[in-house]
PDB file of N, CA and C in Angstrom:
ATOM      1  N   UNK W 166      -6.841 -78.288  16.594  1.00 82.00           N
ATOM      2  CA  UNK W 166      -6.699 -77.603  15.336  1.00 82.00           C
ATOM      3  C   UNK W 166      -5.212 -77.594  14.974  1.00 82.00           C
ATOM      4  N   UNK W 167      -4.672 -78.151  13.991  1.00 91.00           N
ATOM      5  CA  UNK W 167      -3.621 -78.187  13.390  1.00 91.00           C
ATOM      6  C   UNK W 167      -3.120 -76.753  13.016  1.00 91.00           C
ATOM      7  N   UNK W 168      -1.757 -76.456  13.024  1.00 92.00           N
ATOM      8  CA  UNK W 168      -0.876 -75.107  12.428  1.00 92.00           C
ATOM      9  C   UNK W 168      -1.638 -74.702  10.638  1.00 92.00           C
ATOM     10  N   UNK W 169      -1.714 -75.981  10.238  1.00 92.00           N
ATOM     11  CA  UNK W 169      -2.303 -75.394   8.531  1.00 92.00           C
ATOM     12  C   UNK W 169      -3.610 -75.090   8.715  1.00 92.00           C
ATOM     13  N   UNK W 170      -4.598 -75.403   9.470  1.00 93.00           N
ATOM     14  CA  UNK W 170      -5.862 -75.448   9.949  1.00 93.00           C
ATOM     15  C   UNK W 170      -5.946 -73.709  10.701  1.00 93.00           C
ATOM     16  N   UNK W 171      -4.974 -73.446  11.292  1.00 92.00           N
ATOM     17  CA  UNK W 171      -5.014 -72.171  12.022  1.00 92.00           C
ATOM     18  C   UNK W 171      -4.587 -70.840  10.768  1.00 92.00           C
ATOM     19  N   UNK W 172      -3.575 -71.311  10.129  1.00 93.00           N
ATOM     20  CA  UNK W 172      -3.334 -70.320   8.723  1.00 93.00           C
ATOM     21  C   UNK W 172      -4.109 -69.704   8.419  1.00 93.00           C
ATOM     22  N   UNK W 173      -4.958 -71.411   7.461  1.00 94.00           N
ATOM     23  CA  UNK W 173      -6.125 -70.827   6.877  1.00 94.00           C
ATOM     24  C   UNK W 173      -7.388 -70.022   7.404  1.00 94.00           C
ATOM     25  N   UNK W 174      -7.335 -70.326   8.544  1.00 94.00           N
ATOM     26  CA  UNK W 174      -8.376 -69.648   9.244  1.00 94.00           C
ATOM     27  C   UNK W 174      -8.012 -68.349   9.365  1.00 94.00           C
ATOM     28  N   UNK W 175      -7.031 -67.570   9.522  1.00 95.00           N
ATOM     29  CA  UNK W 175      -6.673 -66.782   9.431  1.00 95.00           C
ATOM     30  C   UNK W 175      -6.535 -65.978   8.072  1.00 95.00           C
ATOM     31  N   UNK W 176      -6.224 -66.562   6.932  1.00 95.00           N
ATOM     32  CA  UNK W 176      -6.466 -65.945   5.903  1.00 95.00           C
ATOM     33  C   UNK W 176      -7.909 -65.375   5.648  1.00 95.00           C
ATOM     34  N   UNK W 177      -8.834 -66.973   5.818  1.00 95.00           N
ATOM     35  CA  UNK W 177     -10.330 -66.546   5.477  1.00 95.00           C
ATOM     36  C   UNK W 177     -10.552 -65.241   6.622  1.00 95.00           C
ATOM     37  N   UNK W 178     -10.070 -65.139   8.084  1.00 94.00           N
ATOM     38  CA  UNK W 178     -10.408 -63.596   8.643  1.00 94.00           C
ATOM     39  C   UNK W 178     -10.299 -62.432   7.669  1.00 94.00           C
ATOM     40  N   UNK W 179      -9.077 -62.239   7.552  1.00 93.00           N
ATOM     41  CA  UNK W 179      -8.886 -61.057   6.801  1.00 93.00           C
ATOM     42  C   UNK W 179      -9.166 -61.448   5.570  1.00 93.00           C
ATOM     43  N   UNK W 180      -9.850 -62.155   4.969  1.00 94.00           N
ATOM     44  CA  UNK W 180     -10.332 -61.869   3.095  1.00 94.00           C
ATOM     45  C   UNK W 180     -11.343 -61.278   3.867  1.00 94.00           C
ATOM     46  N   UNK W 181     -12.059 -61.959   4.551  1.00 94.00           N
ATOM     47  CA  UNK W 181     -13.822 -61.131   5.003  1.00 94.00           C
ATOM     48  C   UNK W 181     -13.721 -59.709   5.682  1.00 94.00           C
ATOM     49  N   UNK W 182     -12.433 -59.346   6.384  1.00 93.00           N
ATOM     50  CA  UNK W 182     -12.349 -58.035   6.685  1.00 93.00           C
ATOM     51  C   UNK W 182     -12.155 -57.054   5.785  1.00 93.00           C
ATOM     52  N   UNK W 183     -11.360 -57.731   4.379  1.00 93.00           N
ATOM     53  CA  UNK W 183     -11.115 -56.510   3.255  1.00 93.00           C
ATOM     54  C   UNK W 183     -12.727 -56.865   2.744  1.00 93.00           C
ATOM     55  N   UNK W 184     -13.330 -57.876   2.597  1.00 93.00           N
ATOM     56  CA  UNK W 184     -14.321 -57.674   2.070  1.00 93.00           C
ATOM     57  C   UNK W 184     -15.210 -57.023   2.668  1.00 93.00           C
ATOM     58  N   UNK W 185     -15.026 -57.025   4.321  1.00 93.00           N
ATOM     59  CA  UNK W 185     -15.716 -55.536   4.980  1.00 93.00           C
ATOM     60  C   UNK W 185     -15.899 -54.436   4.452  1.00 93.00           C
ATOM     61  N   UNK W 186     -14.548 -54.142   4.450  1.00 92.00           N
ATOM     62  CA  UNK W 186     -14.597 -52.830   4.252  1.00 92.00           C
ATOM     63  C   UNK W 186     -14.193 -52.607   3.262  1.00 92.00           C
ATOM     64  N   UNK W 187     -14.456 -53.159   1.844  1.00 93.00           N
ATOM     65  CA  UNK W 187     -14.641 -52.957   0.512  1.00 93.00           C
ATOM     66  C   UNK W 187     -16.221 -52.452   0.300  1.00 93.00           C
ATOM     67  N   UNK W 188     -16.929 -53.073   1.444  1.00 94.00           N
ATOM     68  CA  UNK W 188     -18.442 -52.888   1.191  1.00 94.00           C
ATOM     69  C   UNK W 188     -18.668 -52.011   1.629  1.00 94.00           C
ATOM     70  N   UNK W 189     -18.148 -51.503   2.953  1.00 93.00           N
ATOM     71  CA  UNK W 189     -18.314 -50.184   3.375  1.00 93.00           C
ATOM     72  C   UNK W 189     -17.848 -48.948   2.999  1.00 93.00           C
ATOM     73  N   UNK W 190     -16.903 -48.696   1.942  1.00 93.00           N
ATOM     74  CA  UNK W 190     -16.312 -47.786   1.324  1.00 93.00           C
ATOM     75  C   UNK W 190     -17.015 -47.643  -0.381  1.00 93.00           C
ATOM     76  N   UNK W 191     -17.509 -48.813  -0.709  1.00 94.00           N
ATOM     77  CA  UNK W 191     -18.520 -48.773  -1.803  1.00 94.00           C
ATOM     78  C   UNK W 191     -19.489 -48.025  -1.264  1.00 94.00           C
ATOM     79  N   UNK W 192     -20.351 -48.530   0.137  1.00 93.00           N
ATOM     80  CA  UNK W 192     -21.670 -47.584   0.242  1.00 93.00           C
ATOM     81  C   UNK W 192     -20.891 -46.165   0.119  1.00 93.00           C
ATOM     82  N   UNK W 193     -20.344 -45.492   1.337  1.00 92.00           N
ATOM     83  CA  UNK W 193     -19.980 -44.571   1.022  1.00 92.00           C
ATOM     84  C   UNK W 193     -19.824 -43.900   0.585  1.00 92.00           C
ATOM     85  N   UNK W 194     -19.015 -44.403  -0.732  1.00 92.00           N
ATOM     86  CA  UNK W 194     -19.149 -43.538  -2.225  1.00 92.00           C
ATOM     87  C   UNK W 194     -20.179 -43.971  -2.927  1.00 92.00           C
ATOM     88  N   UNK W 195     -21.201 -44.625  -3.266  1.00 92.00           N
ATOM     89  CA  UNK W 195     -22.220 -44.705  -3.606  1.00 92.00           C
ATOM     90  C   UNK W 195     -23.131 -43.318  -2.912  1.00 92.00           C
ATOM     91  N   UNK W 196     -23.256 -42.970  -1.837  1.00 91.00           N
ATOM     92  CA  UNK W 196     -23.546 -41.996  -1.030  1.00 91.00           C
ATOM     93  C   UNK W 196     -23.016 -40.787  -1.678  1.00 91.00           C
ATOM     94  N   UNK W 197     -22.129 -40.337  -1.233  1.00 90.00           N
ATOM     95  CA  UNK W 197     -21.595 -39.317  -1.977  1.00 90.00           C
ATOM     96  C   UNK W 197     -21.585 -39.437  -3.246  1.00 90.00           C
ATOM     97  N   UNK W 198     -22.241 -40.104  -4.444  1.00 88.00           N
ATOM     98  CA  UNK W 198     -22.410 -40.106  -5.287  1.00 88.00           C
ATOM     99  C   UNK W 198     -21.054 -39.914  -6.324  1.00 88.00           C
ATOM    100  N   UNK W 199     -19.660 -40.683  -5.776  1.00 87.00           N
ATOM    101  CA  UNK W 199     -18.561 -41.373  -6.310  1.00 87.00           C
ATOM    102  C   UNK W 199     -18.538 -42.479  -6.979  1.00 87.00           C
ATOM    103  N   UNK W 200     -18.159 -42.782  -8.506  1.00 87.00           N
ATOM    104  CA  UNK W 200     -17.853 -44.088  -8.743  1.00 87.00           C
ATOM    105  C   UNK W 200     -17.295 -44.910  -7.676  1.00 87.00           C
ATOM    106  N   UNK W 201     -17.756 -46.244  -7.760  1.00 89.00           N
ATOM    107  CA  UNK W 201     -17.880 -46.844  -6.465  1.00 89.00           C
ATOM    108  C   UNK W 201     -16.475 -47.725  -7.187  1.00 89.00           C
ATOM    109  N   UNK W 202     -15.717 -47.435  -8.125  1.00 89.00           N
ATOM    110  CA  UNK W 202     -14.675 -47.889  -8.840  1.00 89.00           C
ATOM    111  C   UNK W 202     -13.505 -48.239  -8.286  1.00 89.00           C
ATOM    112  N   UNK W 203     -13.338 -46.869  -7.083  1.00 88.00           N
ATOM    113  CA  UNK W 203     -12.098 -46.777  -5.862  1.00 88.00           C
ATOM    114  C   UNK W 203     -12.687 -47.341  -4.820  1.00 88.00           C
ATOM    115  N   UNK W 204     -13.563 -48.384  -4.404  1.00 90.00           N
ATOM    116  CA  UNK W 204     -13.667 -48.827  -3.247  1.00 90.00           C
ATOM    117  C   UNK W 204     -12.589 -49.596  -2.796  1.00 90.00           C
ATOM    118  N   UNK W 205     -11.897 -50.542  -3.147  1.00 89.00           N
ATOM    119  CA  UNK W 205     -11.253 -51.231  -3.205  1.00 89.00           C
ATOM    120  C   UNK W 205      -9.391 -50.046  -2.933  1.00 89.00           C
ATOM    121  N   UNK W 206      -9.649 -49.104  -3.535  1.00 89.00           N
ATOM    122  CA  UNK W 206      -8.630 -48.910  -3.472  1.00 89.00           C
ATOM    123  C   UNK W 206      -8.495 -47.767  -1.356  1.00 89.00           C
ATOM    124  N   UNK W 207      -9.719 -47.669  -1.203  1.00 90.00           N
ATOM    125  CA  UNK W 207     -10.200 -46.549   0.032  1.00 90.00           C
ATOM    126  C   UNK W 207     -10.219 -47.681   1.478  1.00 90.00           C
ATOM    127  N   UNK W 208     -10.422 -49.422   1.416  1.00 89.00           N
ATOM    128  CA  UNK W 208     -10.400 -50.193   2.365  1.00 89.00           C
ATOM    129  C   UNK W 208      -9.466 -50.104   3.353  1.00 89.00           C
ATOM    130  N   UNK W 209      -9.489 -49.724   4.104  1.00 88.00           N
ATOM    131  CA  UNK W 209      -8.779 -50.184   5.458  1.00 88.00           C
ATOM    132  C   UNK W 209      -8.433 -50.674   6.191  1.00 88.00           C
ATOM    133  N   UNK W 210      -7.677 -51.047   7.543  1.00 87.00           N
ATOM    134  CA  UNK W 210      -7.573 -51.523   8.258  1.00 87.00           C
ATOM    135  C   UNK W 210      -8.713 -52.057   9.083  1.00 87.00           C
ATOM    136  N   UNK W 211      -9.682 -51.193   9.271  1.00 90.00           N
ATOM    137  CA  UNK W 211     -10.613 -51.104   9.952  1.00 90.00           C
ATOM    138  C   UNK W 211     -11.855 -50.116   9.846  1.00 90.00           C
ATOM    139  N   UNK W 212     -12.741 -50.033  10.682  1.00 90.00           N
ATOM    140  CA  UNK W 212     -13.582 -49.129  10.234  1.00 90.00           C
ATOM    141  C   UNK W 212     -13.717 -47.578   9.948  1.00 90.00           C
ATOM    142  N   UNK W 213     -13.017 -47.298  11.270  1.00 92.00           N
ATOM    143  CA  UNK W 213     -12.816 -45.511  11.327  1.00 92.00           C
ATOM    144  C   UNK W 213     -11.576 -45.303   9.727  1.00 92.00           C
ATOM    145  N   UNK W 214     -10.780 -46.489   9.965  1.00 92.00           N
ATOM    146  CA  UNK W 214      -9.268 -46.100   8.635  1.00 92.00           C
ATOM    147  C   UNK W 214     -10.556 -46.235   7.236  1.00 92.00           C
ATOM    148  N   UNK W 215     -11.001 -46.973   7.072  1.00 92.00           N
ATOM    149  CA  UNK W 215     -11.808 -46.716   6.139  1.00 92.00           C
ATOM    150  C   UNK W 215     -13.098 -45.568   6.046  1.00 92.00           C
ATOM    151  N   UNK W 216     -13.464 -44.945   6.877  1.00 92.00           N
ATOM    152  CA  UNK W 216     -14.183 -44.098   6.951  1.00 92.00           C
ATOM    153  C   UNK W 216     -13.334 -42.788   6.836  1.00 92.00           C
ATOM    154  N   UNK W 217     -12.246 -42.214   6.895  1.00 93.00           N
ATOM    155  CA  UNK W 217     -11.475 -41.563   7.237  1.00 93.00           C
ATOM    156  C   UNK W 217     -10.826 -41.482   5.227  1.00 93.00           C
ATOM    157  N   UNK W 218     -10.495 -42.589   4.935  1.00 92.00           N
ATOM    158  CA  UNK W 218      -9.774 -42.636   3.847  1.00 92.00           C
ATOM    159  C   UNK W 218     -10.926 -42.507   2.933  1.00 92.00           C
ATOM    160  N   UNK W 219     -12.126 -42.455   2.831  1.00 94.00           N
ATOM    161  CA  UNK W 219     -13.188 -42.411   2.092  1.00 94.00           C
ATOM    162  C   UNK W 219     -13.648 -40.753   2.186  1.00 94.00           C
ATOM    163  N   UNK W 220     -13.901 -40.303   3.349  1.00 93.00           N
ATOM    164  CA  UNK W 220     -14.144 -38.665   3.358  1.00 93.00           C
ATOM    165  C   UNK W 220     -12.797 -37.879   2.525  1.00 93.00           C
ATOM    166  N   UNK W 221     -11.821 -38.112   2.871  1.00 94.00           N
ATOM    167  CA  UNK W 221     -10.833 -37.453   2.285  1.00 94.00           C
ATOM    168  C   UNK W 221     -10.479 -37.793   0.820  1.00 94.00           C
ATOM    169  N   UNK W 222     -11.107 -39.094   0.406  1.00 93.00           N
ATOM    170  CA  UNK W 222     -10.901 -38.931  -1.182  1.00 93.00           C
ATOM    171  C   UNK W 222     -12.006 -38.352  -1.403  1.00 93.00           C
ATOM    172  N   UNK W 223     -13.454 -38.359  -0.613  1.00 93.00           N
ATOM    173  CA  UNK W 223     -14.539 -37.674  -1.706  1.00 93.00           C
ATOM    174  C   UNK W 223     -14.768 -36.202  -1.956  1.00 93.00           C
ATOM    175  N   UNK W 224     -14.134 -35.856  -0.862  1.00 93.00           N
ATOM    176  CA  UNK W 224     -13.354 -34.083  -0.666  1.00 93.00           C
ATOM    177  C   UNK W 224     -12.526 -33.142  -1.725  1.00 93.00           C
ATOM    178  N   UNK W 225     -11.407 -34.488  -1.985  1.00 94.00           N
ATOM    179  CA  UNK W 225     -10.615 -34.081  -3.200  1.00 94.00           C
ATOM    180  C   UNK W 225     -11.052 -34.520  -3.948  1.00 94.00           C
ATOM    181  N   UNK W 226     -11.973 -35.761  -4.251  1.00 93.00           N
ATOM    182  CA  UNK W 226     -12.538 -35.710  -5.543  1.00 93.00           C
ATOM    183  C   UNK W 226     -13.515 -34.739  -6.161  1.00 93.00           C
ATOM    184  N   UNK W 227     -14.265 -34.341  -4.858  1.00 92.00           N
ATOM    185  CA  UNK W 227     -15.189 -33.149  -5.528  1.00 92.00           C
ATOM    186  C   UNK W 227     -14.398 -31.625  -5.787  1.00 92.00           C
ATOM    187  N   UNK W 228     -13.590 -31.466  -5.106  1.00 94.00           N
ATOM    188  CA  UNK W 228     -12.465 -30.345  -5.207  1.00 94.00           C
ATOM    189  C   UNK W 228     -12.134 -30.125  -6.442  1.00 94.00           C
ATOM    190  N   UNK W 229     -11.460 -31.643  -7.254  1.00 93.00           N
ATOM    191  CA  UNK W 229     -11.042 -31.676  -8.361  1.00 93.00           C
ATOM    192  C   UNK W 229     -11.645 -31.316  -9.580  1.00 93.00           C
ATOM    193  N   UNK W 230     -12.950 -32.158  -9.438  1.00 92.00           N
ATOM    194  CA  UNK W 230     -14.316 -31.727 -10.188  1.00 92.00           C
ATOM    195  C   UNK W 230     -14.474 -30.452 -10.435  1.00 92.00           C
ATOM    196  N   UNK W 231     -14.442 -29.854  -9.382  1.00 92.00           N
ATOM    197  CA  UNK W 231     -14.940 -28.136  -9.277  1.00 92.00           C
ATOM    198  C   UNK W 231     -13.947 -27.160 -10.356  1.00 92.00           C
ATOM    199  N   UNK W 232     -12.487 -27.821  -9.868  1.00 94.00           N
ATOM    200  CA  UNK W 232     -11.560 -26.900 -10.405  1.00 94.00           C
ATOM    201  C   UNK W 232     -11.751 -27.200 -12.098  1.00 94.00           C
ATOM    202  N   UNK W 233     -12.131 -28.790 -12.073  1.00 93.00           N
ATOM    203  CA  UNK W 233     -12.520 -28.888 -14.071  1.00 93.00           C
ATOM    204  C   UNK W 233     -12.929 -28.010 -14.420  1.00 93.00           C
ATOM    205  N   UNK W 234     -14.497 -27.905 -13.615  1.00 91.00           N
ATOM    206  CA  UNK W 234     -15.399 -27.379 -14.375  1.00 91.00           C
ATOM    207  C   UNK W 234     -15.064 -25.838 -14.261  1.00 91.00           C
ATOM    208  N   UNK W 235     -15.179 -24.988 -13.562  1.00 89.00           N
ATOM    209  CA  UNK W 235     -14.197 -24.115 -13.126  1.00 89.00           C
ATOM    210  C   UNK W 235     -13.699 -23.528 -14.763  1.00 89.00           C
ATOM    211  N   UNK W 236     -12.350 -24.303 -14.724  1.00 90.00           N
ATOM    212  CA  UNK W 236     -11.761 -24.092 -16.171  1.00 90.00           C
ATOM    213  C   UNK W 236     -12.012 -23.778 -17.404  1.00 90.00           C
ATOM    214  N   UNK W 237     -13.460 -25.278 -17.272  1.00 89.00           N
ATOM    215  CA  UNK W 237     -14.006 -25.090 -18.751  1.00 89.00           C
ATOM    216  C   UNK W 237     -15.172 -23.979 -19.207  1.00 89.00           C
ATOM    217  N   UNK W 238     -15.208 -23.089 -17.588  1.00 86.00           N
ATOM    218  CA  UNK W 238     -16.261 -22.170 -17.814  1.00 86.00           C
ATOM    219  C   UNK W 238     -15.864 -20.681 -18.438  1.00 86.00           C
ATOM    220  N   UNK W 239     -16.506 -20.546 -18.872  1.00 83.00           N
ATOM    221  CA  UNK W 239     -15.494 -18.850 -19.726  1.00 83.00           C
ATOM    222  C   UNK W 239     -15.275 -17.724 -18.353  1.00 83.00           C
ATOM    223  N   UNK W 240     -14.245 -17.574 -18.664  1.00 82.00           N
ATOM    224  CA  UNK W 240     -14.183 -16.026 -17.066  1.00 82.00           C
ATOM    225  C   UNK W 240     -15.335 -15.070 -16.908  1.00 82.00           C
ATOM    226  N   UNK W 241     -15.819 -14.839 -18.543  1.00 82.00           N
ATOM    227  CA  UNK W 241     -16.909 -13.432 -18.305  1.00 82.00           C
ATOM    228  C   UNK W 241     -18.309 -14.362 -18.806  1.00 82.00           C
ATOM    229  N   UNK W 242     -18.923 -14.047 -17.671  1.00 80.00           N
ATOM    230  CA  UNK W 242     -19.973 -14.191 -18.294  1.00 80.00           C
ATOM    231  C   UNK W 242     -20.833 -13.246 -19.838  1.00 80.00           C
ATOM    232  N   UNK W 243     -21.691 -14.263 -20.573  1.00 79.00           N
ATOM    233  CA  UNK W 243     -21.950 -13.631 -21.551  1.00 79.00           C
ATOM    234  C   UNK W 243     -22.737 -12.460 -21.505  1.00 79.00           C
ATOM    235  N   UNK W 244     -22.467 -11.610 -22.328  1.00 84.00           N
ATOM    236  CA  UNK W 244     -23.427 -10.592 -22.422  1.00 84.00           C
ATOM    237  C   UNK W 244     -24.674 -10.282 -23.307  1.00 84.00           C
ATOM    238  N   UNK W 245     -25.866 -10.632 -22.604  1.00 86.00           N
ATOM    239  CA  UNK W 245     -27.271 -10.503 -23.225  1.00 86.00           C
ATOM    240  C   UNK W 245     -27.345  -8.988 -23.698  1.00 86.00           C
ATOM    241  N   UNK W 246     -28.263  -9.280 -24.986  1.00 86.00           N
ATOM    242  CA  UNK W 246     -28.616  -7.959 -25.728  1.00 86.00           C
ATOM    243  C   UNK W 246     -30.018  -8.194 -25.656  1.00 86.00           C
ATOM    244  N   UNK W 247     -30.930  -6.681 -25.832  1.00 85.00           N
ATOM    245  CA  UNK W 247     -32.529  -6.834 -25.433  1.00 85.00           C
ATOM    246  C   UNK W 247     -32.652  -7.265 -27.235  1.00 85.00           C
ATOM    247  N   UNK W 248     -33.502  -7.626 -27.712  1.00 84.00           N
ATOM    248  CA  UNK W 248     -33.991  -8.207 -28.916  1.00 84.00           C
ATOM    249  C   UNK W 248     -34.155  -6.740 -29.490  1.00 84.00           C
ATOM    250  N   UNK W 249     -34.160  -7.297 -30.894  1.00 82.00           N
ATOM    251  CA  UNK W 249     -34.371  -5.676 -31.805  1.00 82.00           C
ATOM    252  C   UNK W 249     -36.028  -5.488 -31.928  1.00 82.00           C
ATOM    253  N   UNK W 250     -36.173  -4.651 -32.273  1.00 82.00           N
ATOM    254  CA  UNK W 250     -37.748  -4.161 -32.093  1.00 82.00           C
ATOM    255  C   UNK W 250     -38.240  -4.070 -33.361  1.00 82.00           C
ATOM    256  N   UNK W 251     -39.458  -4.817 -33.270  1.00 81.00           N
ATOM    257  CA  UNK W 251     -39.975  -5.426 -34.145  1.00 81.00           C
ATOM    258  C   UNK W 251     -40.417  -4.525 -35.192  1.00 81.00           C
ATOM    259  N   UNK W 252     -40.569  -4.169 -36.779  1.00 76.00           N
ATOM    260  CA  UNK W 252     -40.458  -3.558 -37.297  1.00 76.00           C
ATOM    261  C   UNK W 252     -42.055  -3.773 -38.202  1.00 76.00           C
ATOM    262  N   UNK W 253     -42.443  -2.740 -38.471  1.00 73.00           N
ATOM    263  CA  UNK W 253     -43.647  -2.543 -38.972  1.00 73.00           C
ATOM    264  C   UNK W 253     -43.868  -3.344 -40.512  1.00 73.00           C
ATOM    265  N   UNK W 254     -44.647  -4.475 -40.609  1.00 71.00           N
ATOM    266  CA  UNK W 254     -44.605  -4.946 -41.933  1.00 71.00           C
ATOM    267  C   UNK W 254     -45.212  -4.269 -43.244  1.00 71.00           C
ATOM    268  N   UNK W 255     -43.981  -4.589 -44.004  1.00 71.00           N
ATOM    269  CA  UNK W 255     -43.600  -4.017 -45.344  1.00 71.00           C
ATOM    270  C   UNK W 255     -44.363  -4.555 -47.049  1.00 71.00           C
ATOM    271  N   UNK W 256     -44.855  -3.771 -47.454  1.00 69.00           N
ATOM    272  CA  UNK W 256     -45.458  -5.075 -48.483  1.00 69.00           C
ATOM    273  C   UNK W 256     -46.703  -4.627 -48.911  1.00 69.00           C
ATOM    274  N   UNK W 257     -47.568  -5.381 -49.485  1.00 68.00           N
ATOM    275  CA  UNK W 257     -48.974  -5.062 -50.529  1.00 68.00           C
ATOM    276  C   UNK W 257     -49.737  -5.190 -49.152  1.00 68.00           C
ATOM    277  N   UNK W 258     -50.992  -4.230 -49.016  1.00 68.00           N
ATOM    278  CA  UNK W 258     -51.569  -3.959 -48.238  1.00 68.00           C
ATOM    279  C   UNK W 258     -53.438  -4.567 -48.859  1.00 68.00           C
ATOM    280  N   UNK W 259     -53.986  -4.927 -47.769  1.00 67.00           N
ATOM    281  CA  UNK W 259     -55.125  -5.375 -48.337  1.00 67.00           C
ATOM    282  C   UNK W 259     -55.983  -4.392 -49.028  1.00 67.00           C
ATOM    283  N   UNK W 260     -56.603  -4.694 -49.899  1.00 67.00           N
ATOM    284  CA  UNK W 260     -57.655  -3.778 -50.359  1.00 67.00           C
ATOM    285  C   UNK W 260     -59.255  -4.070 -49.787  1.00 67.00           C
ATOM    286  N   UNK W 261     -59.762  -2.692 -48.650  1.00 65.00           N
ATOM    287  CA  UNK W 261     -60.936  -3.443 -48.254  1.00 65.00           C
ATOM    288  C   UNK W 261     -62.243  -2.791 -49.127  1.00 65.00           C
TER     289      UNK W 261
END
């Protein structure tokens, strides 16, 4: 096997290892029900680094979420009133 022959072989390793664990950080967040958008950005070295970098973004991603919604919720909840009471009808009365 030639030096350019050994390179390339080496490149094609690691494309298929990021493509490892591009796939495995997609399931993941597919799982946790994350856009699977950041897979690519959660890949690792390896398996545990990608398993590791995937729990801790879906942690703060749901964290983040929370604090949105959180925000957009009013502090007091509303206050229910009982309905007004129904009032005796008014008007021309039958003739029996």
């Amino acid at each position: 096997m030639t030096e350019d022959e050994k390179k390339e072989l080496e490149v094609l390793r690691r494309e298929k290892q990021q493509r490892l664990q591009r796939d495995r950080a997609r399931a993941a967040l597919e799982t946790a029900g994350v856009s699977v958008s950041f897979a690519s950005l959660l890949a690792g070295s390896d398996d545990s680094d990608t398993d590791q970098r995937t729990q801790d973004f879906c942690a703060a991603y749901q964290e983040a979420l929370a604090e949105d919604v959180r925000k957009r919720l009013p502090q007091q909840p509303p206050v229910v009133t009982p309905p007004a009471p129904k009032r005796a009808r008014r008007g021309i009365q039958r003739i029996r």
